[in-house]
């Protein structure tokens, strides 16, 4: 069986969250590369340069450009944008707003590894 290899863009301004999530992701054979951005603006730059991102993990509360602003920007720049975006946040109240702005999934922080992998598997066929 051929295992699909995916590249994940993680957008979070918290180095500890990035590291913890990266450790969880690296345990899985499907994860090829983890690209990090510390805010939405940096992430838009990464997306402009790279056409090989398969999934985005997005924090909401960040400086410069927060997660909700990133969602609005990414879809206004490219109406055909189709990379799945999973929002990771401690703030449950933004779930509806994030989903209405185009997020495909939502995981409450602190992130449980099983929830993270389930959410990714729902959005990407890892077969």
CSV table of C-alpha atoms in Angstrom, one decimal:
chain,number,residue,atom,x,y,z
A,1,UNK,CA,0.0,0.0,0.0
A,2,UNK,CA,1.3,3.4,-0.9
A,3,UNK,CA,1.2,5.9,1.9
A,4,UNK,CA,0.4,9.4,0.9
A,5,UNK,CA,3.0,11.9,2.0
A,6,UNK,CA,1.7,15.3,3.0
A,7,UNK,CA,3.2,18.8,3.7
A,8,UNK,CA,1.6,20.7,6.5
A,9,UNK,CA,1.7,24.5,7.1
A,10,UNK,CA,1.4,25.3,10.8
A,11,UNK,CA,0.5,28.9,11.6
A,12,UNK,CA,1.0,29.8,15.3
A,13,UNK,CA,2.9,32.5,17.1
A,14,UNK,CA,3.5,30.2,20.1
A,15,UNK,CA,6.8,28.3,19.8
A,16,UNK,CA,5.7,25.7,22.4
A,17,UNK,CA,2.4,25.0,20.6
A,18,UNK,CA,4.3,24.6,17.3
A,19,UNK,CA,6.8,22.2,18.9
A,20,UNK,CA,4.2,20.1,20.7
A,21,UNK,CA,2.1,19.8,17.5
A,22,UNK,CA,5.1,19.1,15.4
A,23,UNK,CA,6.1,16.2,17.8
A,24,UNK,CA,2.6,14.7,17.4
A,25,UNK,CA,2.7,15.1,13.6
A,26,UNK,CA,6.1,13.6,13.2
A,27,UNK,CA,5.0,10.3,14.7
A,28,UNK,CA,2.9,9.7,11.6
A,29,UNK,CA,4.3,8.2,8.4
A,30,UNK,CA,2.1,10.4,6.3
A,31,UNK,CA,3.7,13.6,7.4
A,32,UNK,CA,6.5,14.6,5.0
A,33,UNK,CA,7.3,18.2,5.9
A,34,UNK,CA,6.1,20.7,8.5
A,35,UNK,CA,6.4,24.3,7.4
A,36,UNK,CA,6.0,27.0,10.1
A,37,UNK,CA,4.7,30.5,10.0
A,38,UNK,CA,4.3,32.7,13.1
A,39,UNK,CA,1.3,34.7,11.8
A,40,UNK,CA,-1.2,34.9,8.9
A,41,UNK,CA,0.8,37.4,6.9
A,42,UNK,CA,3.9,35.1,7.0
A,43,UNK,CA,1.7,32.2,6.0
A,44,UNK,CA,0.3,34.0,3.0
A,45,UNK,CA,3.9,34.5,1.9
A,46,UNK,CA,4.6,30.8,2.3
A,47,UNK,CA,1.6,29.9,0.2
A,48,UNK,CA,2.7,32.3,-2.5
A,49,UNK,CA,6.1,30.6,-2.7
A,50,UNK,CA,5.0,27.0,-2.3
A,51,UNK,CA,2.5,25.0,-4.3
A,52,UNK,CA,3.0,21.8,-2.3
A,53,UNK,CA,1.0,22.5,0.9
A,54,UNK,CA,-1.6,19.8,1.6
A,55,UNK,CA,-3.1,21.0,4.9
A,56,UNK,CA,-3.0,24.1,7.1
A,57,UNK,CA,-3.2,24.1,10.9
A,58,UNK,CA,-4.2,27.6,11.9
A,59,UNK,CA,-4.1,29.3,15.3
A,60,UNK,CA,-6.6,32.2,15.7
A,61,UNK,CA,-4.9,34.5,18.2
A,62,UNK,CA,-1.7,35.9,16.7
A,63,UNK,CA,-0.1,39.3,16.1
A,64,UNK,CA,0.2,41.0,12.7
A,65,UNK,CA,-2.6,39.0,11.1
A,66,UNK,CA,-4.8,36.7,13.2
A,67,UNK,CA,-6.4,33.4,12.0
A,68,UNK,CA,-9.7,34.9,11.1
A,69,UNK,CA,-8.0,37.6,9.0
A,70,UNK,CA,-5.9,35.0,7.4
A,71,UNK,CA,-9.0,33.0,6.4
A,72,UNK,CA,-10.6,36.1,4.8
A,73,UNK,CA,-7.4,37.0,3.0
A,74,UNK,CA,-6.6,33.6,1.6
A,75,UNK,CA,-10.0,33.2,0.1
A,76,UNK,CA,-10.2,36.8,-1.2
A,77,UNK,CA,-6.8,36.3,-2.9
A,78,UNK,CA,-7.8,33.1,-4.5
A,79,UNK,CA,-11.4,32.1,-4.8
A,80,UNK,CA,-10.3,28.6,-5.9
A,81,UNK,CA,-8.3,28.1,-2.7
A,82,UNK,CA,-8.8,24.4,-1.8
A,83,UNK,CA,-6.2,23.5,0.8
A,84,UNK,CA,-8.0,22.2,3.9
A,85,UNK,CA,-7.6,24.5,6.9
A,86,UNK,CA,-8.0,23.2,10.5
A,87,UNK,CA,-8.3,25.9,13.2
A,88,UNK,CA,-6.6,25.2,16.5
A,89,UNK,CA,-7.6,27.4,19.3
A,90,UNK,CA,-8.5,27.6,23.0
A,91,UNK,CA,-11.4,29.9,22.1
A,92,UNK,CA,-14.5,27.8,21.3
A,93,UNK,CA,-16.5,31.0,20.5
A,94,UNK,CA,-14.6,31.6,17.3
A,95,UNK,CA,-15.5,28.2,15.8
A,96,UNK,CA,-18.6,29.3,14.0
A,97,UNK,CA,-16.9,32.4,12.7
A,98,UNK,CA,-13.9,30.4,11.5
A,99,UNK,CA,-16.1,27.9,9.8
A,100,UNK,CA,-18.1,30.6,8.1
A,101,UNK,CA,-14.9,32.1,6.8
A,102,UNK,CA,-13.9,28.8,5.2
A,103,UNK,CA,-12.1,26.7,7.8
A,104,UNK,CA,-12.7,23.0,7.2
A,105,UNK,CA,-12.1,21.7,10.7
A,106,UNK,CA,-11.7,22.8,14.3
A,107,UNK,CA,-9.7,21.4,17.2
A,108,UNK,CA,-9.7,22.9,20.7
A,109,UNK,CA,-6.4,23.5,22.5
A,110,UNK,CA,-4.7,21.9,24.3
A,111,UNK,CA,-4.6,19.5,21.3
A,112,UNK,CA,-5.1,15.8,21.8
A,113,UNK,CA,-3.0,13.8,19.4
A,114,UNK,CA,-5.9,11.5,18.5
A,115,UNK,CA,-8.2,14.4,17.7
A,116,UNK,CA,-5.5,16.0,15.5
A,117,UNK,CA,-4.9,12.8,13.5
A,118,UNK,CA,-8.7,12.1,13.2
A,119,UNK,CA,-9.3,15.6,11.8
A,120,UNK,CA,-6.4,15.3,9.3
A,121,UNK,CA,-7.7,11.9,8.2
A,122,UNK,CA,-11.2,13.3,7.7
A,123,UNK,CA,-9.8,16.0,5.4
A,124,UNK,CA,-7.1,14.2,3.5
A,125,UNK,CA,-7.3,10.7,2.2
A,126,UNK,CA,-4.1,9.2,3.7
A,127,UNK,CA,-4.6,5.9,2.0
